[in-house]
Structure formats: structure tokens, C-alpha cells
Coordinates of C-alpha atoms in Angstrom, one line a residue:
Chain A
M5 CA 111.4 154.3 137.2
E6 CA 114.6 152.5 137.9
A7 CA 115.7 150.5 134.9
S8 CA 118.7 148.2 134.5
T9 CA 120.5 148.9 131.3
E10 CA 121.9 145.3 131.0
V11 CA 118.7 143.8 129.8
W12 CA 118.3 146.3 127.0
A13 CA 120.0 145.7 123.7
V14 CA 120.8 149.3 123.3
D15 CA 120.1 152.0 125.7
T16 CA 118.4 154.5 123.5
A17 CA 117.0 157.6 125.1
T18 CA 114.4 159.6 123.2
P19 CA 114.3 163.4 123.5
G20 CA 111.5 163.2 126.0
G21 CA 113.8 161.2 128.3
V22 CA 111.7 158.1 128.1
R23 CA 113.8 155.0 127.7
R24 CA 112.8 152.5 125.0
L25 CA 113.1 148.7 125.4
A26 CA 114.9 148.1 122.1
P27 CA 116.2 149.9 119.0
P28 CA 114.4 149.2 115.7
P29 CA 115.5 145.9 114.1
R30 CA 118.3 146.0 111.6
S31 CA 117.0 146.2 108.0
R32 CA 119.5 147.9 105.8
L33 CA 121.9 145.0 105.2
L34 CA 119.1 142.5 104.7
S35 CA 117.4 144.8 102.2
A36 CA 120.6 145.5 100.3
F37 CA 121.3 141.8 100.1
S38 CA 117.8 141.1 98.8
V39 CA 118.6 143.5 95.9
V40 CA 121.8 141.6 95.1
V41 CA 120.0 138.3 95.1
V42 CA 117.3 139.5 92.8
V43 CA 119.7 140.9 90.4
A44 CA 121.6 137.6 90.3
V45 CA 118.5 135.5 89.8
A46 CA 117.0 137.8 87.1
A47 CA 120.3 137.9 85.2
A48 CA 120.5 134.1 85.3
F49 CA 117.0 133.9 83.9
W50 CA 117.8 136.3 81.0
I51 CA 121.1 134.5 80.1
Y52 CA 121.0 130.7 80.4
P53 CA 117.6 129.6 79.2
L54 CA 117.7 131.9 76.2
E55 CA 121.1 130.6 75.3
S56 CA 119.8 127.0 75.4
V57 CA 116.7 127.8 73.4
R58 CA 118.8 129.6 70.7
G59 CA 120.7 126.3 70.2
L60 CA 117.6 124.1 69.9
E61 CA 117.4 122.0 66.7
T62 CA 113.6 121.9 66.5
P63 CA 111.0 123.1 64.1
S64 CA 111.0 126.9 64.1
G65 CA 107.4 127.1 65.4
W66 CA 108.5 125.2 68.5
K67 CA 111.5 127.4 68.9
T68 CA 109.5 130.6 68.8
G69 CA 107.1 129.3 71.3
A70 CA 109.9 128.2 73.6
T71 CA 111.6 131.6 73.2
V72 CA 108.5 133.5 74.1
A73 CA 107.9 131.2 77.2
V74 CA 111.4 131.8 78.4
I75 CA 111.2 135.6 77.9
V76 CA 107.9 135.7 79.9
L77 CA 109.5 133.7 82.7
A78 CA 112.6 136.0 82.8
A79 CA 110.3 139.1 82.8
L80 CA 108.4 137.6 85.8
A81 CA 111.7 136.9 87.6
S82 CA 112.7 140.5 87.0
L83 CA 109.5 141.6 88.8
L84 CA 111.1 140.4 92.0
A85 CA 113.0 143.7 92.0
I86 CA 109.9 145.5 93.2
P87 CA 109.7 144.2 96.7
A88 CA 113.5 144.3 97.0
I89 CA 113.7 148.0 96.1
H90 CA 110.7 148.7 98.4
A91 CA 112.6 147.0 101.2
V92 CA 115.7 149.3 100.6
A93 CA 113.5 152.4 100.6
L94 CA 111.8 151.4 103.8
S95 CA 115.0 150.7 105.5
F96 CA 116.3 154.2 104.7
R97 CA 113.1 155.7 106.0
A98 CA 113.5 153.7 109.2
R99 CA 116.9 155.2 109.7
R100 CA 115.6 158.8 109.2
L101 CA 112.8 158.2 111.7
E102 CA 115.2 156.7 114.2
S103 CA 117.6 159.7 114.0
S104 CA 114.6 162.1 114.4
G105 CA 113.8 160.3 117.6
D106 CA 110.7 158.4 116.5
I107 CA 111.8 155.0 117.8
V108 CA 108.4 153.4 117.6
G109 CA 107.7 154.6 114.1
A110 CA 111.2 153.5 113.0
R111 CA 110.6 150.1 114.5
H112 CA 107.4 149.6 112.5
V113 CA 108.9 150.7 109.2
A114 CA 112.1 148.6 109.8
A115 CA 109.9 145.6 110.5
R116 CA 108.1 146.1 107.2
A117 CA 111.4 146.4 105.4
R118 CA 112.6 143.1 106.8
E119 CA 109.3 141.4 105.9
K120 CA 109.7 142.7 102.3
A121 CA 113.3 141.6 102.1
L122 CA 112.4 138.1 103.4
R123 CA 109.5 137.8 101.0
T124 CA 111.9 138.6 98.2
F125 CA 114.2 135.8 99.4
G126 CA 111.3 133.3 99.4
F127 CA 110.3 134.2 95.8
A128 CA 113.9 134.2 94.7
G129 CA 114.3 130.7 96.1
A130 CA 111.3 129.4 94.2
A131 CA 112.6 131.1 91.1
V132 CA 115.9 129.3 91.3
V133 CA 114.1 126.0 91.5
V134 CA 112.0 126.9 88.5
L135 CA 115.2 127.9 86.6
G136 CA 116.8 124.6 87.4
L137 CA 113.7 122.8 86.1
I138 CA 113.8 124.8 82.8
M139 CA 117.5 124.1 82.3
F140 CA 116.8 120.4 82.9
L141 CA 114.1 120.4 80.3
L142 CA 116.2 122.2 77.8
T143 CA 119.4 120.3 78.4
N144 CA 121.0 118.2 75.6
N145 CA 118.9 119.9 72.9
A146 CA 115.7 119.4 74.9
A147 CA 116.2 115.6 74.9
F148 CA 114.2 115.3 78.1
V149 CA 111.1 116.9 76.5
E150 CA 111.5 114.7 73.4
T151 CA 111.9 111.5 75.3
F152 CA 109.2 112.0 78.0
L153 CA 106.8 114.5 76.7
S154 CA 106.5 113.9 73.0
W155 CA 103.1 115.1 72.1
E156 CA 103.0 112.9 69.0
Q157 CA 103.6 109.8 71.1
I158 CA 101.0 110.7 73.7
R159 CA 98.4 111.3 71.0
R160 CA 99.2 108.0 69.4
S161 CA 98.9 105.9 72.6
A162 CA 96.3 107.9 74.6
S163 CA 93.1 106.2 73.6
D164 CA 94.5 102.7 74.1
I165 CA 96.0 103.7 77.5
I166 CA 92.8 105.3 78.7
H167 CA 90.9 102.2 77.6
A168 CA 93.4 100.0 79.5
F169 CA 93.1 102.3 82.6
W170 CA 89.6 100.9 83.2
L171 CA 91.3 97.7 84.3
N172 CA 93.2 99.7 87.0
L173 CA 90.1 101.5 88.0
W174 CA 88.0 98.4 88.2
I175 CA 90.7 96.5 90.3
A176 CA 91.0 99.5 92.6
L177 CA 87.3 100.0 93.2
A178 CA 86.6 96.3 93.7
S179 CA 89.6 96.0 96.1
E180 CA 88.5 99.1 98.0
A181 CA 85.0 97.8 98.6
L182 CA 86.3 94.5 99.9
I183 CA 89.0 96.1 102.0
L184 CA 86.5 98.3 103.8
V185 CA 84.6 95.2 104.9
V186 CA 87.6 93.0 105.7
A187 CA 89.6 95.7 107.5
L188 CA 86.7 96.8 109.6
S189 CA 86.0 93.2 110.6
L190 CA 89.6 92.7 111.5
A191 CA 89.7 95.9 113.5
L192 CA 86.6 95.2 115.4
V193 CA 87.8 91.7 116.3
R194 CA 91.2 93.1 117.3
A195 CA 89.6 95.8 119.5
S196 CA 87.0 93.6 121.0
P197 CA 87.1 93.1 124.7
G198 CA 86.6 89.9 126.8
R199 CA 88.3 86.6 127.1
A200 CA 85.8 84.9 124.9
M201 CA 87.2 86.8 121.9
A202 CA 90.8 86.1 122.7
P203 CA 91.3 83.3 120.2
L204 CA 89.8 85.3 117.4
R205 CA 91.7 88.4 118.5
F206 CA 94.9 86.3 118.2
L207 CA 94.1 85.3 114.7
A208 CA 93.3 88.8 113.7
I209 CA 96.6 90.0 115.0
A210 CA 98.4 87.1 113.3
Y211 CA 96.7 88.0 110.0
I212 CA 97.7 91.7 110.3
D213 CA 101.3 90.9 111.2
V214 CA 101.8 88.4 108.4
F215 CA 100.2 90.2 105.6
R216 CA 101.7 93.5 106.4
A217 CA 105.1 91.8 106.2
I218 CA 104.7 90.1 102.8
P219 CA 105.7 92.3 99.9
L220 CA 102.7 92.9 97.7
I221 CA 104.5 91.9 94.5
I222 CA 105.3 88.5 96.0
L223 CA 101.8 87.9 97.3
L224 CA 100.4 88.9 93.9
Y225 CA 102.7 86.5 92.2
L226 CA 101.8 83.6 94.5
V227 CA 98.1 84.2 94.3
A228 CA 97.8 84.9 90.6
F229 CA 100.0 82.0 89.5
G230 CA 99.7 79.6 92.4
I231 CA 95.9 79.4 92.7
P232 CA 95.3 78.4 89.1
I233 CA 98.1 75.8 89.4
A234 CA 96.8 74.4 92.7
E235 CA 93.3 74.1 91.1
I236 CA 91.6 75.3 94.2
P237 CA 87.8 75.0 93.7
V238 CA 86.1 78.2 92.7
L239 CA 89.2 80.4 93.2
S240 CA 91.2 78.9 90.4
D241 CA 88.4 79.5 87.9
L242 CA 88.4 83.2 88.6
P243 CA 89.9 85.4 85.9
T244 CA 93.3 87.0 86.6
P245 CA 92.0 90.5 87.6
W246 CA 89.9 88.9 90.3
L247 CA 93.0 87.2 91.7
V248 CA 94.7 90.5 91.7
V249 CA 91.8 92.0 93.6
I250 CA 92.2 89.2 96.2
A251 CA 95.9 89.8 96.6
L252 CA 95.5 93.5 96.9
T253 CA 92.6 93.1 99.4
V254 CA 94.6 90.7 101.6
T255 CA 97.6 93.0 101.8
T256 CA 96.0 96.4 102.1
S257 CA 93.2 95.3 104.5
A258 CA 96.0 94.4 107.0
Y259 CA 97.2 98.0 106.9
V260 CA 93.7 99.5 106.8
A261 CA 92.7 97.3 109.8
E262 CA 95.3 99.1 111.9
V263 CA 94.1 102.5 110.6
F264 CA 90.6 101.6 111.7
R265 CA 91.8 100.3 115.1
S266 CA 93.6 103.5 115.8
G267 CA 90.5 105.4 115.0
I268 CA 88.4 103.2 117.2
E269 CA 90.8 103.7 120.1
T270 CA 90.5 107.5 119.8
V271 CA 86.8 107.4 120.5
H272 CA 86.6 108.3 124.2
W273 CA 85.3 105.6 126.5
S274 CA 82.6 108.1 127.8
Q275 CA 80.9 107.7 124.4
T276 CA 80.6 103.9 125.1
A277 CA 79.4 104.6 128.6
A278 CA 76.7 107.0 127.3
A279 CA 75.5 104.5 124.7
K280 CA 75.4 101.7 127.3
S281 CA 73.6 103.9 129.8
L282 CA 70.8 104.3 127.2
G283 CA 70.5 100.5 126.9
F284 CA 72.5 99.9 123.7
S285 CA 74.0 96.4 123.5
T286 CA 77.7 96.1 122.8
T287 CA 77.1 95.5 119.1
Q288 CA 74.8 98.5 118.8
T289 CA 77.3 100.6 120.7
W290 CA 79.9 99.7 118.1
F291 CA 77.8 100.3 115.1
H292 CA 75.9 103.4 116.0
V293 CA 78.4 105.2 118.2
V294 CA 82.0 104.1 118.0
V295 CA 82.5 103.1 114.4
P296 CA 80.8 106.1 112.8
Q297 CA 83.0 108.4 114.8
A298 CA 86.1 106.4 114.2
F299 CA 85.5 106.2 110.5
R300 CA 85.1 110.0 110.2
R301 CA 88.4 110.4 112.0
V302 CA 90.5 108.0 109.9
L303 CA 89.3 109.3 106.5
P304 CA 92.6 111.0 105.7
P305 CA 94.9 108.1 106.4
L306 CA 92.3 105.8 104.8
L307 CA 92.5 107.8 101.6
S308 CA 96.3 107.7 101.7
Y309 CA 96.2 103.9 101.7
F310 CA 93.6 103.9 98.9
I311 CA 95.7 106.1 96.8
G312 CA 98.6 103.8 97.4
L313 CA 96.4 100.9 96.4
Q314 CA 95.3 102.6 93.2
K315 CA 98.9 103.0 92.2
D316 CA 99.7 99.4 93.2
T317 CA 97.2 98.3 90.6
A318 CA 100.0 98.9 88.1
L319 CA 101.7 95.8 89.5
V320 CA 99.2 93.6 87.6
L321 CA 101.9 93.8 85.0
V322 CA 103.8 91.0 86.7
V323 CA 101.0 88.6 86.3
G324 CA 100.5 89.4 82.6
A325 CA 97.3 91.5 82.6
I326 CA 97.4 94.5 80.4
D327 CA 96.6 97.6 82.3
A328 CA 97.4 101.2 81.5
F329 CA 101.0 100.8 82.3
G330 CA 101.3 97.6 80.3
M331 CA 99.7 99.2 77.3
A332 CA 102.1 102.2 77.7
K333 CA 105.1 99.9 77.8
I334 CA 104.0 98.3 74.6
Y335 CA 104.0 101.7 72.9
A336 CA 107.3 102.7 74.6
G337 CA 108.9 99.5 73.3
N338 CA 107.7 99.9 69.8
Y339 CA 108.6 103.5 69.4
F340 CA 111.6 103.7 71.7
N341 CA 110.0 106.7 73.4
L342 CA 108.7 106.9 77.0
S343 CA 106.1 109.6 76.5
S344 CA 103.3 107.1 76.6
V345 CA 104.5 106.0 80.1
T346 CA 104.6 109.7 81.2
F347 CA 101.0 109.9 80.0
V348 CA 100.0 107.0 82.3
A349 CA 101.7 108.9 85.2
I350 CA 99.6 112.0 84.3
V351 CA 96.4 109.9 84.2
F352 CA 97.2 108.6 87.7
I353 CA 97.8 112.1 88.9
L354 CA 94.6 113.3 87.4
A355 CA 92.7 110.4 89.1
T356 CA 94.2 111.1 92.5
I357 CA 94.1 114.8 93.1
P358 CA 90.3 115.2 93.0
Q359 CA 90.0 112.5 95.6
T360 CA 92.4 114.3 97.9
R361 CA 90.5 117.6 97.5
F362 CA 87.2 115.8 98.1
V363 CA 88.3 114.2 101.3
D364 CA 89.7 117.6 102.5
Y365 CA 86.3 119.1 101.8
L366 CA 84.5 116.3 103.7
I367 CA 86.8 116.8 106.7
R368 CA 86.4 120.5 106.8
R369 CA 82.6 120.2 106.5
Q370 CA 82.4 117.6 109.2
A371 CA 84.7 119.5 111.6
R372 CA 82.6 122.7 111.1
K373 CA 79.3 120.9 111.8
T374 CA 80.0 118.2 114.3
G375 CA 83.3 119.1 115.9
V376 CA 84.6 115.6 115.0
R377 CA 88.1 116.2 113.9
A378 CA 90.2 113.9 111.6
L379 CA 93.4 112.4 112.8
Chain B
M6 CA 59.1 97.8 149.1
A7 CA 61.4 100.5 147.9
L8 CA 61.9 101.0 144.1
L9 CA 65.7 100.8 144.4
E10 CA 67.6 99.1 147.2
I11 CA 71.3 99.3 147.6
D12 CA 72.5 96.8 150.1
A13 CA 76.1 96.8 151.5
V14 CA 77.6 97.4 148.1
R15 CA 81.4 97.2 147.8
K16 CA 83.5 98.3 144.9
C17 CA 87.3 98.1 144.4
Y18 CA 89.6 99.3 141.7
S19 CA 92.4 96.8 142.0
D20 CA 93.6 97.4 145.6
D21 CA 91.7 100.6 146.2
E22 CA 88.3 100.1 147.9
V23 CA 86.1 102.9 146.6
L24 CA 82.8 101.8 148.1
K25 CA 82.9 100.2 151.5
G26 CA 79.5 98.8 152.1
V27 CA 77.0 101.4 151.0
S28 CA 73.3 100.9 151.8
L29 CA 70.5 103.1 150.6
S30 CA 67.0 102.7 149.5
V31 CA 65.1 105.0 147.2
D32 CA 61.3 105.1 147.0
S33 CA 59.2 106.0 144.0
H34 CA 59.0 109.7 143.4
E35 CA 61.8 110.3 145.9
V36 CA 64.8 112.5 145.2
V37 CA 68.0 111.5 146.9
C38 CA 71.0 113.7 146.8
L39 CA 74.5 112.4 147.3
I40 CA 76.9 115.0 148.7
G41 CA 80.5 114.7 149.8
A42 CA 84.0 115.6 148.6
S43 CA 85.4 114.5 145.3
G44 CA 86.6 110.9 145.4
S45 CA 84.1 110.0 148.2
G46 CA 82.4 107.5 145.9
K47 CA 79.3 109.4 144.7
S48 CA 79.9 108.9 140.9
T49 CA 81.0 105.3 141.4
L50 CA 77.8 104.5 143.3
L51 CA 75.7 105.8 140.4
R52 CA 77.7 103.9 137.9
C53 CA 77.3 100.7 139.9
I54 CA 73.5 101.2 140.0
N55 CA 73.4 101.5 136.3
G56 CA 75.6 98.5 135.8
L57 CA 78.4 100.4 134.1
E58 CA 80.7 99.1 136.9
T59 CA 80.5 95.6 138.4
I60 CA 80.4 95.4 142.2
E61 CA 82.6 93.2 144.4
G62 CA 80.1 92.7 147.3
G63 CA 76.6 93.4 148.4
Q64 CA 73.5 93.6 146.3
I65 CA 71.4 96.0 144.2
R66 CA 67.7 95.4 143.8
F67 CA 65.4 97.2 141.5
E68 CA 61.6 96.6 141.9
G69 CA 62.6 93.6 144.1
D70 CA 64.8 92.0 141.4
V71 CA 68.4 91.5 142.1
V72 CA 70.2 93.5 139.3
S73 CA 73.8 93.1 140.3
G74 CA 76.2 90.3 139.5
P75 CA 76.9 88.2 136.4
G76 CA 74.0 87.3 134.1
V77 CA 71.9 90.3 134.7
N78 CA 70.3 91.8 131.6
F79 CA 71.8 95.2 131.9
V80 CA 70.4 96.3 128.6
E81 CA 67.0 95.8 130.0
L82 CA 67.9 97.4 133.3
R83 CA 69.4 100.5 131.7
R84 CA 66.1 101.1 129.8
Q85 CA 64.6 101.7 133.2
I86 CA 67.4 103.5 134.9
G87 CA 68.7 106.6 133.0
L88 CA 72.1 108.2 133.6
V89 CA 73.2 111.7 132.8
F90 CA 76.9 112.4 132.9
Q91 CA 79.0 115.3 134.1
S92 CA 80.5 115.8 130.7
F93 CA 77.2 115.4 128.8
N94 CA 78.6 112.7 126.5
L95 CA 76.3 113.5 123.6
F96 CA 77.0 111.7 120.4
P97 CA 78.9 114.4 118.4
H98 CA 78.2 112.9 115.0
M99 CA 74.4 113.1 115.4
S100 CA 72.0 116.0 115.4
V101 CA 70.2 116.8 118.6
M102 CA 67.1 115.2 117.3
R103 CA 69.0 112.0 116.4
N104 CA 70.7 112.0 119.9
V105 CA 67.3 112.0 121.5
T106 CA 65.5 109.6 119.2
I107 CA 68.2 106.9 118.5
A108 CA 67.7 104.9 121.7
P109 CA 63.9 104.8 121.5
I110 CA 64.1 103.8 117.9
K111 CA 66.9 101.2 118.1
I112 CA 66.1 99.9 121.6
G113 CA 62.6 101.0 122.6
G114 CA 61.1 99.7 119.3
L115 CA 59.4 103.0 118.6
S116 CA 58.7 104.1 115.0
R117 CA 60.8 107.1 113.8
S118 CA 57.7 109.4 113.8
A119 CA 56.6 108.3 117.3
A120 CA 60.2 108.8 118.6
E121 CA 60.4 112.2 117.0
E122 CA 57.1 113.2 118.4
R123 CA 58.3 112.2 121.9
A124 CA 61.6 114.0 121.3
R125 CA 59.8 117.2 120.3
V126 CA 57.8 117.2 123.5
L127 CA 61.0 116.6 125.5
L128 CA 63.0 119.2 123.7
R129 CA 60.2 121.7 124.3
R130 CA 60.3 120.8 128.0
V131 CA 64.0 121.5 128.1
G132 CA 63.5 124.6 126.1
L133 CA 65.5 123.6 123.0
E134 CA 62.9 122.7 120.5
E135 CA 64.4 125.1 117.9
K136 CA 67.8 123.3 118.3
A137 CA 66.6 119.9 117.0
N138 CA 68.7 120.1 113.9
A139 CA 71.8 121.5 115.5
Y140 CA 74.8 119.4 116.4
P141 CA 76.1 119.1 120.0
D142 CA 79.3 121.1 119.1
Q143 CA 77.1 124.0 118.2
L144 CA 75.5 124.2 121.6
S145 CA 76.6 125.7 124.9
G146 CA 77.4 123.4 127.8
G147 CA 74.1 124.1 129.5
Q148 CA 72.2 123.4 126.3
Q149 CA 74.2 120.2 125.8
Q150 CA 73.4 119.1 129.3
R151 CA 69.7 119.8 128.8
V152 CA 69.8 117.7 125.6
A153 CA 71.5 114.9 127.5
I154 CA 68.7 115.0 130.1
A155 CA 66.1 114.9 127.3
R156 CA 68.0 112.0 125.7
A157 CA 67.9 110.0 129.0
M158 CA 64.2 110.9 129.5
A159 CA 63.3 109.7 126.0
M160 CA 63.6 106.1 127.2
E161 CA 61.0 106.9 129.9
P162 CA 63.1 105.6 132.7
K163 CA 61.7 104.9 136.1
V164 CA 64.8 106.3 137.9
L165 CA 67.1 109.0 136.7
L166 CA 70.7 109.1 138.0
L167 CA 72.4 112.5 137.6
D168 CA 76.2 112.5 138.0
E169 CA 77.4 116.0 138.9
I170 CA 75.6 117.3 135.9
T171 CA 76.6 120.9 136.5
S172 CA 80.2 120.5 137.5
A173 CA 81.5 121.0 133.9
L174 CA 79.4 124.1 133.3
D175 CA 80.2 127.7 133.4
P176 CA 78.6 129.3 136.5
E177 CA 76.1 131.3 134.5
L178 CA 74.8 128.1 132.8
V179 CA 74.3 126.1 136.0
N180 CA 70.9 127.5 136.7
E181 CA 69.2 126.6 133.5
V182 CA 70.1 123.0 134.1
L183 CA 69.1 123.0 137.8
R184 CA 65.8 124.6 137.0
L185 CA 65.0 121.7 134.7
V186 CA 65.9 119.1 137.3
R187 CA 63.7 121.0 139.8
D188 CA 60.8 120.6 137.3
L189 CA 61.5 116.9 137.0
A190 CA 61.4 116.6 140.7
E191 CA 58.1 118.4 140.9
Q192 CA 56.6 116.1 138.3
G193 CA 57.5 113.1 140.6
M194 CA 60.6 111.8 138.8
T195 CA 62.6 109.4 141.0
M196 CA 66.1 110.6 141.0
V197 CA 69.5 110.0 142.6
I198 CA 71.6 113.0 142.2
A199 CA 75.4 113.4 142.9
T200 CA 76.0 117.1 143.3
H201 CA 78.2 119.8 144.7
E202 CA 75.3 122.4 144.6
M203 CA 74.3 122.4 148.3
G204 CA 71.6 125.0 147.9
F205 CA 70.0 123.0 145.1
A206 CA 70.3 119.7 147.0
R207 CA 68.7 121.2 150.1
E208 CA 65.8 122.5 148.0
V209 CA 65.1 119.5 145.8
A210 CA 66.0 116.5 147.9
N211 CA 63.8 114.4 150.2
T212 CA 66.9 112.7 151.5
I213 CA 70.5 113.8 151.7
C214 CA 73.3 111.3 151.9
F215 CA 76.8 112.4 153.0
L216 CA 79.4 110.2 151.6
H217 CA 82.9 110.1 153.0
D218 CA 85.6 107.7 151.9
G219 CA 83.3 105.2 150.3
Q220 CA 80.7 105.1 153.1
I221 CA 77.5 106.9 153.8
L222 CA 78.4 108.7 157.1
E223 CA 75.1 110.4 157.6
M224 CA 71.7 110.3 155.9
G225 CA 68.5 112.3 156.6
P226 CA 66.1 115.0 155.5
P227 CA 67.9 118.2 154.2
A228 CA 66.9 120.3 157.2
Q229 CA 68.5 117.9 159.6
I230 CA 71.7 117.4 157.5
F231 CA 72.2 121.1 156.8
E232 CA 71.2 122.5 160.1
A233 CA 72.1 119.9 162.6
P234 CA 74.6 117.4 161.2
R235 CA 75.4 114.8 163.8
E236 CA 78.7 113.6 162.4
K237 CA 81.8 115.7 162.9
R238 CA 83.0 115.0 159.3
T239 CA 79.7 116.3 157.9
Q240 CA 80.1 119.4 159.9
T241 CA 83.6 120.0 158.6
F242 CA 82.5 119.3 155.0
L243 CA 79.5 121.7 155.2
R244 CA 81.5 124.4 156.9
G245 CA 84.2 124.1 154.2
V246 CA 81.6 124.4 151.5
L247 CA 79.9 127.3 153.2
E248 CA 83.2 129.2 153.5
A249 CA 83.8 128.6 149.8
G250 CA 80.5 130.4 149.2
T251 CA 78.8 127.6 147.3
I252 CA 75.7 127.5 149.4

């Protein structure tokens, strides 16, 4: 077979005279470098954190615990040497194979060596980040830990904070229920066809434009303080948390309406045609065919907005209601320590993550069963 | 009086005239096949009959009633005229059973148990009784199309419109669907069928219409159209199809 040498990286001829397309990938330098990196990272782990821990001025029990933790982490970092050494060994084997003429075998082994070396780099990068975090926590005589993660402070404030968190939870759930209704109505009006709907469509668009533009904190302030002052019938008699729910609903439903609308638009028109051909009215087509499919698709962005909303409940602080954050601030002020506020943050994290996993599960299940995929 | 009369129907998409005065009448228990190249207006004609498209001229009458133009109760009309699509268009978020029962329950006023009873009979007829709880995505194209036919039949329509129902199927799945349509024809179902399957059209149709460029160029019994087409364009079309080996 006539072959042009130019397109080949290296013109290697095997003893059998068969030309090969390319030499094995280079692996020796990469492997050697991975060993250097591992040695540097492990050394840093053994030197700096231990030094910081030794200088800590904390009760000896704490100090022993911290020392053990740091040593365990350093030992783990040292384990990175295993893939690095493996990479070097493989790269040498690749060279032996190559010189013995087994180009294909050398290629396989060299590729494995590179993979090992690259994996070492990945772990080493993560180890460096962890090291930075540890040093940050230990810095200035572990001042960070004392200020933000004081166990004593957390224990003192936890029960009051969890109690106050019910207000956040209640506001979030009430708002979410209302938002689903309001946002879906807005989206349906906005996506509705025909000239008859044009005036309502215009109003829906205006609502979405206006309330997406107003910062939530301003709207909250106006609603919670303004409505009682204006003595608007019914509304001004509502307790403050209800006014907060109204403000949150007004703002967030403008966003969620757009999420719903995008979902509605992704349902193919042939679905509408099929429903109509069976004799469904326009309304029936929306509610049995279009909206159920749209809703399934927008679950992930919908959840994102709801998580945002749950965090925004902490803004009730500006209108004087005591939620979890408000309670934590009282403790923080009284004891000049922010650990109670950190605890609120942890409570929010713990409340959020299960929801995310649950929606992931719903999406996977529905994709497996119905083929309806989320956006 | 014919069951379905199409009288000089015209349809435009903006400046493009897709149907240029099509006239056709379909009797009860008659099977009419529409043949012709893609873009000749077959699908559009079916969609106009069903009221999914408005028409710009002419008239469509069903059982003597004018059913085209503004103010027609299309919801009522579509209960009597079923449509099956090229791409099946099953509802992906519903099980097969739900796909077949939702229209009879929500529109036909049937109880759930009566609708499910009817659906089971239909699914048995299309050979998919055991798939009642499956979802469309879990079925093959041929199975989906059979469900779509069952779904249309569940409303007990007087006319069934079939819009190139095998065009989106893998070749080995075409026959299971065509066999079903043949059964329907034998049982006296009135059907208007747009198709590219010439052998099938010849066998099942009472009347063949050859559409070209938005007009019915030639219409007649299958034997005449396939063996002695009068129009030159029909001859060209059929020769082309024959050479492609479809027949």
C-alpha cells in the first residue's frame, strides 16, 4: 500500500514491515511531573496545618482532636502517591514495549499511564483546595471557627431559631401555593391566542414586566408598611406575615409565569392538533394536554425559583417580623458571635437539598416512563 | 346524498394557494384514497375536513350540514370525524389506556368503566390489549400508530381520516398498521386516506383521487387509475412510484 509519510506523526516501521499510524502517546514526562506534584502537595499537608494546630490556644481536648484530624487528612493526601508511581511504572513499561516493536501494546500501556497521571492531577487539585480551606479555618488561632462555628453558641440559640424558622416555612409554603395559581393564570393568558384576548394579554405582559423589575425588598417594604397606613379594606387588617406572602407572590409569580410560558411553548403544536381532532375544546386541550406536559418540563427551573423564594423569606426582617434570621441576629448581637447566624444558613441548606434531590428523582422517573424530558 | 361533500374548496397559506378548488364526495362505507406527490395538498385537505384549518373558498358539507366557515361547532364535528396523524401524536404523559379513554370520558360523557370497556375492545382489535398500562414512549412506532387509531375509533366517528399514517414508520412496521386499516375497511368504516402505499391504496380503496398541485387531476376506481390513467401527470407519477419499487 502506498502511504504518504507526511500525515504520520512519526514514521515507525515494525519488524514485520507494517507501518503504524502513530507512535504511542508520550507519558514519561507527564508521569514524572505527577510524582513531583504529589510530593509537593503531601509535604504541604504534613507541614502547614500541623504547625497551625500546634500553635492553637484552645482546650487540650480540642487540640488533640484537631491534630488527629489534620494527620488523617495528611495521610490521605499522601495516598496520592499510589497512582503517580503507578503512572511512572506504566510509562517505563510502555517504553520497553515500544523498543521491542509492540507498538500497539505500548500505545495501550502509555494511554493508561497518561490516564493515571491525569487522575493524580485531578485529586491533587482538589487536595490543594481542601488544604486552603483548612488553613483558612485554622488561621489567626482558629478565629474563624470560634466566630462562625461556636458549638456553644449554636446550642444556645438552636431551639429558638428552629422555632422561628416555622415562620419562614409558613411564608414559603403559602407563597408557593399562591404563586402556582397566579403564575399559571398569567402564563395561560399570555400564551392565549386570538384577538379577543389581546387586552388581557397586554395586561399580563405589563404585570410580568413591572413586577419583575421592582426589587423584592422595595415591594416588600411598600406592601408591608404601605397597606396598613392606607387602611385598605380587608388587606390592611391582615397580619404582617400575610402581607409578606402577598409581596413575595406578586414578585415571584411574574418570574414563574415566564417559566410556565416557556414550558407551554415547548409543547409541540401537533399535541394541540391531536387533542382538537378528538373533539377537545380549547380549554380542555390546555388543561388535559398542554399544561400537564409543560408543567413536567419546567419542574427544574420552577424548583430553582422556589428555592430562591424560600431564601427570600429571610427578607421579612426589614418589615419587623422575627424569622429564623431575625432570631439569630438577636443572639449574634447579644453574644457578639455569629455562630447562630451560621446555624440559620445550615438550616436553609438542610431544607433545600432534599427538595433538589426529590425533583431530580421525579424528573428521572418521568423521563424513564413517559419520555417527557425536563428543560 | 353523500355523507361527506367537499365542494370547490380553496386553501391558502399567505400567498401560497395549497388547494385550488378541490371537489370530492364520500359515501357511507366508502374508502377514498388520496395519492400524489408530497406537497400536492393531501394532508391539507384532510386537515380542512376536520376543521383544523380554515378554508378560503368553497364549502364542506357533512350529512348535508355545512361544516366550514366561522361559527361551526367544530368540537361537535370532530366527534364524528376522526383524524389519525402521520406522527401518531399520542399524549406522552398518559398511559395507552388513558390515551384511548380520555376523549370518551371528557367529551363523550362516558363513565370511566364504560370507556375502559370500550377501550379494551378496541385495544384487542388492534392487538395491543396487554399494552394498556404502557406509555407511548415504551411502544414501537407501529404500536403507537395502532393505539392512535384505537384512540380515534374510541369516539365512534362516522368518518375516519388517515393522514399518511405509515410514512413515519420503519418498513417492517408498515404492514401491521395497514392490516388494521384493511380490517376497518372490511367492517364498513368510511375512510379518507392520504397515502404513499400504492399497493395498499389499490387494494383497499373504492375510489382513488390523484392530487397534483392543489387540484384533483384524476379520480376513479383503482383499476382504472392504476391500469389506464388518462392524465399524463398521473402516468408520470405512477411510473415514478413504480420505478422506486413502492408498488
